[in-house]
PDB file of C-alpha atoms in Angstrom:
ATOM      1  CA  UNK A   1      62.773  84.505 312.301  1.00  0.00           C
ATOM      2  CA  UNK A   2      61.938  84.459 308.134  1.00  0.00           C
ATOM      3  CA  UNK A   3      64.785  86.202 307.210  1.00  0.00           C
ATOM      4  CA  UNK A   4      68.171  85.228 306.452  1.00  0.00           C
ATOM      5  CA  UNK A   5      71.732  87.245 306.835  1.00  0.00           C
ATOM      6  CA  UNK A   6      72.909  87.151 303.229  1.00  0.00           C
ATOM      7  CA  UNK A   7      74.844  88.976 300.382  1.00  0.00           C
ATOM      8  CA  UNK A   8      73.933  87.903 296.490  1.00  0.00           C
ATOM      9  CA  UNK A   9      76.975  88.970 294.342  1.00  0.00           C
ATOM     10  CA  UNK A  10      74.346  89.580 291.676  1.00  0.00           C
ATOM     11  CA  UNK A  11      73.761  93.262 292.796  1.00  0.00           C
ATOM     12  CA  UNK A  12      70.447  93.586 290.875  1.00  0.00           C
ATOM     13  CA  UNK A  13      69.025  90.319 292.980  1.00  0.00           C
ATOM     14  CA  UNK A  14      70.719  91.748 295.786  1.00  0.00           C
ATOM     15  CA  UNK A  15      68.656  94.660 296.006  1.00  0.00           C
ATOM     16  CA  UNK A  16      64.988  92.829 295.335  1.00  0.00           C
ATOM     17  CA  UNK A  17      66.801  90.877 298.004  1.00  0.00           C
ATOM     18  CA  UNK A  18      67.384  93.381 300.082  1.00  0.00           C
ATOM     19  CA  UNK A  19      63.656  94.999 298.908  1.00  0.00           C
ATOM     20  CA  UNK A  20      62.161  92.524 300.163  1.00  0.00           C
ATOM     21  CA  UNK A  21      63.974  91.930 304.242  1.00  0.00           C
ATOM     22  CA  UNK A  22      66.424  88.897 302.812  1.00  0.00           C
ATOM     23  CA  UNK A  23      63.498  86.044 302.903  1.00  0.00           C
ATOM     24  CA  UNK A  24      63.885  82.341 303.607  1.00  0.00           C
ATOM     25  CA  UNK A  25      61.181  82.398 300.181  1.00  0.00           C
ATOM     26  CA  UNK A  26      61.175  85.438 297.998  1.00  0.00           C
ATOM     27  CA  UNK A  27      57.706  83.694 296.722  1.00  0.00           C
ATOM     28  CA  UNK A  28      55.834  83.940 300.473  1.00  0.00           C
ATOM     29  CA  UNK A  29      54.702  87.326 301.888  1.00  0.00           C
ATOM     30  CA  UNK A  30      57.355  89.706 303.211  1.00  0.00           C
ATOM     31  CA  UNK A  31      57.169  91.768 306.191  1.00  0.00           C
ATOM     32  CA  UNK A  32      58.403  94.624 303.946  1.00  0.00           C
ATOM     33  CA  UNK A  33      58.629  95.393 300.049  1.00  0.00           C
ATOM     34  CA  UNK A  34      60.376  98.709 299.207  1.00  0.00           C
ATOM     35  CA  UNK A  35      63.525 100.454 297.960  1.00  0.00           C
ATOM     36  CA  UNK A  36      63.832 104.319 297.885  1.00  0.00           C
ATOM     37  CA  UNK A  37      66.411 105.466 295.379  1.00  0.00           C
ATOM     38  CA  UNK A  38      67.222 109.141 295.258  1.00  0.00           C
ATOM     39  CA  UNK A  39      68.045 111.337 292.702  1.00  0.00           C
ATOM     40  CA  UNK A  40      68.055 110.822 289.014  1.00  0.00           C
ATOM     41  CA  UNK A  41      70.318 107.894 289.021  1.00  0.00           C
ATOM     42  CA  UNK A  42      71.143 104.878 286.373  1.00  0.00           C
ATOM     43  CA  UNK A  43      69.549 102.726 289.419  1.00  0.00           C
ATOM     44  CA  UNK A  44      66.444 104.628 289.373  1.00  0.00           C
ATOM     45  CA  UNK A  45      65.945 104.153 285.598  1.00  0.00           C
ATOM     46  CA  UNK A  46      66.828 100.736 285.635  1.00  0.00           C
ATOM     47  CA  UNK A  47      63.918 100.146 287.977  1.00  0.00           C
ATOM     48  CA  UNK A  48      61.278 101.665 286.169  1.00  0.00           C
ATOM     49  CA  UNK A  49      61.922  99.608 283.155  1.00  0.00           C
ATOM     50  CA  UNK A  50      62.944  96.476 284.748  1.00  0.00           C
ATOM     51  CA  UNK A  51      59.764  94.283 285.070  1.00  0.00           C
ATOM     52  CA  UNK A  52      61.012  92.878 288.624  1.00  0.00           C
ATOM     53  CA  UNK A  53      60.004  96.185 290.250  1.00  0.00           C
ATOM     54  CA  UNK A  54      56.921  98.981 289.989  1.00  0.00           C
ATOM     55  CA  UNK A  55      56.731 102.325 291.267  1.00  0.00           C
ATOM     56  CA  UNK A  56      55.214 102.996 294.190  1.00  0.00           C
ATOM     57  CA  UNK A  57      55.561 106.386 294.933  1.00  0.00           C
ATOM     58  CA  UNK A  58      57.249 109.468 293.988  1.00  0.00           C
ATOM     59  CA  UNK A  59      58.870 112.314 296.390  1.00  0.00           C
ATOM     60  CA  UNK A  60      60.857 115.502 295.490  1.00  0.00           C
ATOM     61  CA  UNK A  61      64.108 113.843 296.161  1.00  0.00           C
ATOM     62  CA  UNK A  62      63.622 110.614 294.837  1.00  0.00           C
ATOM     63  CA  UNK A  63      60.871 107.126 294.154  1.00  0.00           C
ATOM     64  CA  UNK A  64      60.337 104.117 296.155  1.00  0.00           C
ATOM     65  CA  UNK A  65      59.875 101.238 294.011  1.00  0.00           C
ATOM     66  CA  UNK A  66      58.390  97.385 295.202  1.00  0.00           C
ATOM     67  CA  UNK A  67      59.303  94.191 294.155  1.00  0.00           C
ATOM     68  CA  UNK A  68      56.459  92.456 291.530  1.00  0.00           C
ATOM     69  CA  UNK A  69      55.654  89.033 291.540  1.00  0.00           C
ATOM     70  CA  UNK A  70      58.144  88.326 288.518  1.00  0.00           C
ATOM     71  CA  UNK A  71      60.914  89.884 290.707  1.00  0.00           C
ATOM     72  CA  UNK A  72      59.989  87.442 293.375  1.00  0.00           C
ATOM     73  CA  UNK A  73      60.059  84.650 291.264  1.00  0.00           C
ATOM     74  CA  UNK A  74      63.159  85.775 290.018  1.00  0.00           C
ATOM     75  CA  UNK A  75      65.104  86.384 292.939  1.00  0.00           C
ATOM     76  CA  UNK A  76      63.263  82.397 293.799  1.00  0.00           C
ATOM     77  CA  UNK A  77      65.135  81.359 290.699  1.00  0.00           C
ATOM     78  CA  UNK A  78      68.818  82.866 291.072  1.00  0.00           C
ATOM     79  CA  UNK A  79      68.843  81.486 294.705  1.00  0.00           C
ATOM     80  CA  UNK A  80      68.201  77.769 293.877  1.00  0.00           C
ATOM     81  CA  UNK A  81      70.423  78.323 291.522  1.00  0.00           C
ATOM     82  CA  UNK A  82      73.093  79.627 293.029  1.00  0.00           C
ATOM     83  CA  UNK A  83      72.260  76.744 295.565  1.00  0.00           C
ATOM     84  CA  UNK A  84      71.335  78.677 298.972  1.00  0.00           C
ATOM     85  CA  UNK A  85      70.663  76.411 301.473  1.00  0.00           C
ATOM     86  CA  UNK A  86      69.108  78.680 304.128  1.00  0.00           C
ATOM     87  CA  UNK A  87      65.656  76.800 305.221  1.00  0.00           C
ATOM     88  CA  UNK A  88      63.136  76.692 307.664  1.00  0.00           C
ATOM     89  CA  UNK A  89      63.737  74.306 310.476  1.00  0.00           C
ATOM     90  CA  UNK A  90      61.322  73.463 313.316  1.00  0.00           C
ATOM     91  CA  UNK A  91      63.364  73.045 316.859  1.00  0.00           C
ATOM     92  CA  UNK A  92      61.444  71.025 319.552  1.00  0.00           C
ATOM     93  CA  UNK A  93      62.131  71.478 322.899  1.00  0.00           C
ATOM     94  CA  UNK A  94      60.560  71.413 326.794  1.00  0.00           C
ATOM     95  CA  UNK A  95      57.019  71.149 324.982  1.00  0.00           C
ATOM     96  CA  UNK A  96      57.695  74.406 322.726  1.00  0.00           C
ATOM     97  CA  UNK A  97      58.323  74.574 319.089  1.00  0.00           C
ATOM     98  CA  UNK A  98      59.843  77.260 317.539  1.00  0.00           C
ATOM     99  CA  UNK A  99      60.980  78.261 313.651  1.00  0.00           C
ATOM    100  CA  UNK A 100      64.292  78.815 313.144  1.00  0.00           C
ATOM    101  CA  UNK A 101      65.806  79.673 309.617  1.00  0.00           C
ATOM    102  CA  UNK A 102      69.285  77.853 309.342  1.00  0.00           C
ATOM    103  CA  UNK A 103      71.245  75.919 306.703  1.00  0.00           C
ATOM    104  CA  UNK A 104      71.207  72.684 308.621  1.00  0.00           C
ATOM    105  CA  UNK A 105      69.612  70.772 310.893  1.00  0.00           C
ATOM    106  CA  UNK A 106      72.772  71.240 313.260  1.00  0.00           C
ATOM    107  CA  UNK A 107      73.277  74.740 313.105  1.00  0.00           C
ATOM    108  CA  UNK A 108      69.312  75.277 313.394  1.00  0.00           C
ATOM    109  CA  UNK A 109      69.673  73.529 316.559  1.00  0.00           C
ATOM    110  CA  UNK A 110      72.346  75.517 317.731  1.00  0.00           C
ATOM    111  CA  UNK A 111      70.706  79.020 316.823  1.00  0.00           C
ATOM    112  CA  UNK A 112      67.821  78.311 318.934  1.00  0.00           C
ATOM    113  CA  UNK A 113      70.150  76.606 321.966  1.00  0.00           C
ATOM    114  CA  UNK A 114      71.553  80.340 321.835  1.00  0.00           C
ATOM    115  CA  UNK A 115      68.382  82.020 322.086  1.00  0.00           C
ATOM    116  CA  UNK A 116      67.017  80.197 324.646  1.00  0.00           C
ATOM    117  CA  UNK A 117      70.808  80.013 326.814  1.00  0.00           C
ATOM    118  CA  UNK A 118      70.511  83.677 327.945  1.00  0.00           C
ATOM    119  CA  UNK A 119      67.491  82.632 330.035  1.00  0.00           C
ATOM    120  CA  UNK A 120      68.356  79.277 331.310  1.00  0.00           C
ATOM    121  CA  UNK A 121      72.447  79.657 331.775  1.00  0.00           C
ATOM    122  CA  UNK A 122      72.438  76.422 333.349  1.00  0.00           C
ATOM    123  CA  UNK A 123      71.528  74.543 330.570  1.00  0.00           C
ATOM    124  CA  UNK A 124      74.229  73.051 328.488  1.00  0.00           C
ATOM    125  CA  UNK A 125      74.304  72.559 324.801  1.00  0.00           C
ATOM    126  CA  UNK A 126      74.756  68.664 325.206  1.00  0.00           C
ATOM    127  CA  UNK A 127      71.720  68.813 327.421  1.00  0.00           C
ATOM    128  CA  UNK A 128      69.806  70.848 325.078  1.00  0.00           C
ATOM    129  CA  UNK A 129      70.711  68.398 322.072  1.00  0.00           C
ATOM    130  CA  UNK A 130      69.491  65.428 323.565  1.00  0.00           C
ATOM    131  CA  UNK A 131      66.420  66.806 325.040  1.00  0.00           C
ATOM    132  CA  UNK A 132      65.866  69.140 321.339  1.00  0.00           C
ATOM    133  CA  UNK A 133      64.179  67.654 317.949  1.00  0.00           C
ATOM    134  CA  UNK A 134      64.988  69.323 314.636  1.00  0.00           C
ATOM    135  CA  UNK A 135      62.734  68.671 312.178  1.00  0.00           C
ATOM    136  CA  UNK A 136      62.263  70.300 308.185  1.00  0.00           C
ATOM    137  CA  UNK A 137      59.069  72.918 308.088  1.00  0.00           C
TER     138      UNK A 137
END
């Protein structure tokens, strides 16, 4: 799991956010990089001369637009500085590692504790913590 369940207040980072499947990195490949805006709208000319976002396709109804690398780095920008902490964390346990995006070490932990609960009921979260590693990715 890459992506991250977030709002920006900023709406225009919002939507590259949002363009882009809410990203741990905005700077990384995305599994997705579109917006379709329909109708004539202030949005849709707001895209097409912001330099964060390029056309990338036309219909009748409307235009799908995709994020550019200076909307990446943008949206990069606005959330260190807004000080996001979502990360990637790398959970050992029983001989698997998996990637789980969290905002601490703890709660990364715990995500992956309730992923792996539904098949293994019987194990307890204080078993799982001291038989789990958390490390930075």
């Amino acid at each position: 799991m890459t992506q991250v369940n977030r709002y920006l207040k900023d709406k225009p980072m919002d939507h590259i956010d949002h363009a882009l499947g809410r990203p741990v990195d905005p700077r990384a490949e995305t599994y997705r990089n579109y917006f379709y805006v329909i109708g004539d709208t202030d949005l849709r000319r707001f895209m097409a001369s912001s330099p964060h976002w390029q056309s990338a396709g036309k219909t009748n109804e409307g235009e799908y637009f995709s994020v550019t690398n200076e909307g990446r780095a943008a949206l990069a920008d606005h959330l260190k500085a807004i000080g996001d902490k979502h990360r990637r964390w790398i959970v050992h346990h029983a001989g698997y590692q998996t990637e789980v995006v969290a905002t601490s070490r703890g709660q990364a932990r715990y995500f992956y504790w309730l992923d792996i609960s539904d098949i293994n009921d019987s194990l307890t979260f204080g078993a799982f913590q001291r038989s789990s590693k958390v490390r930075a990715a």
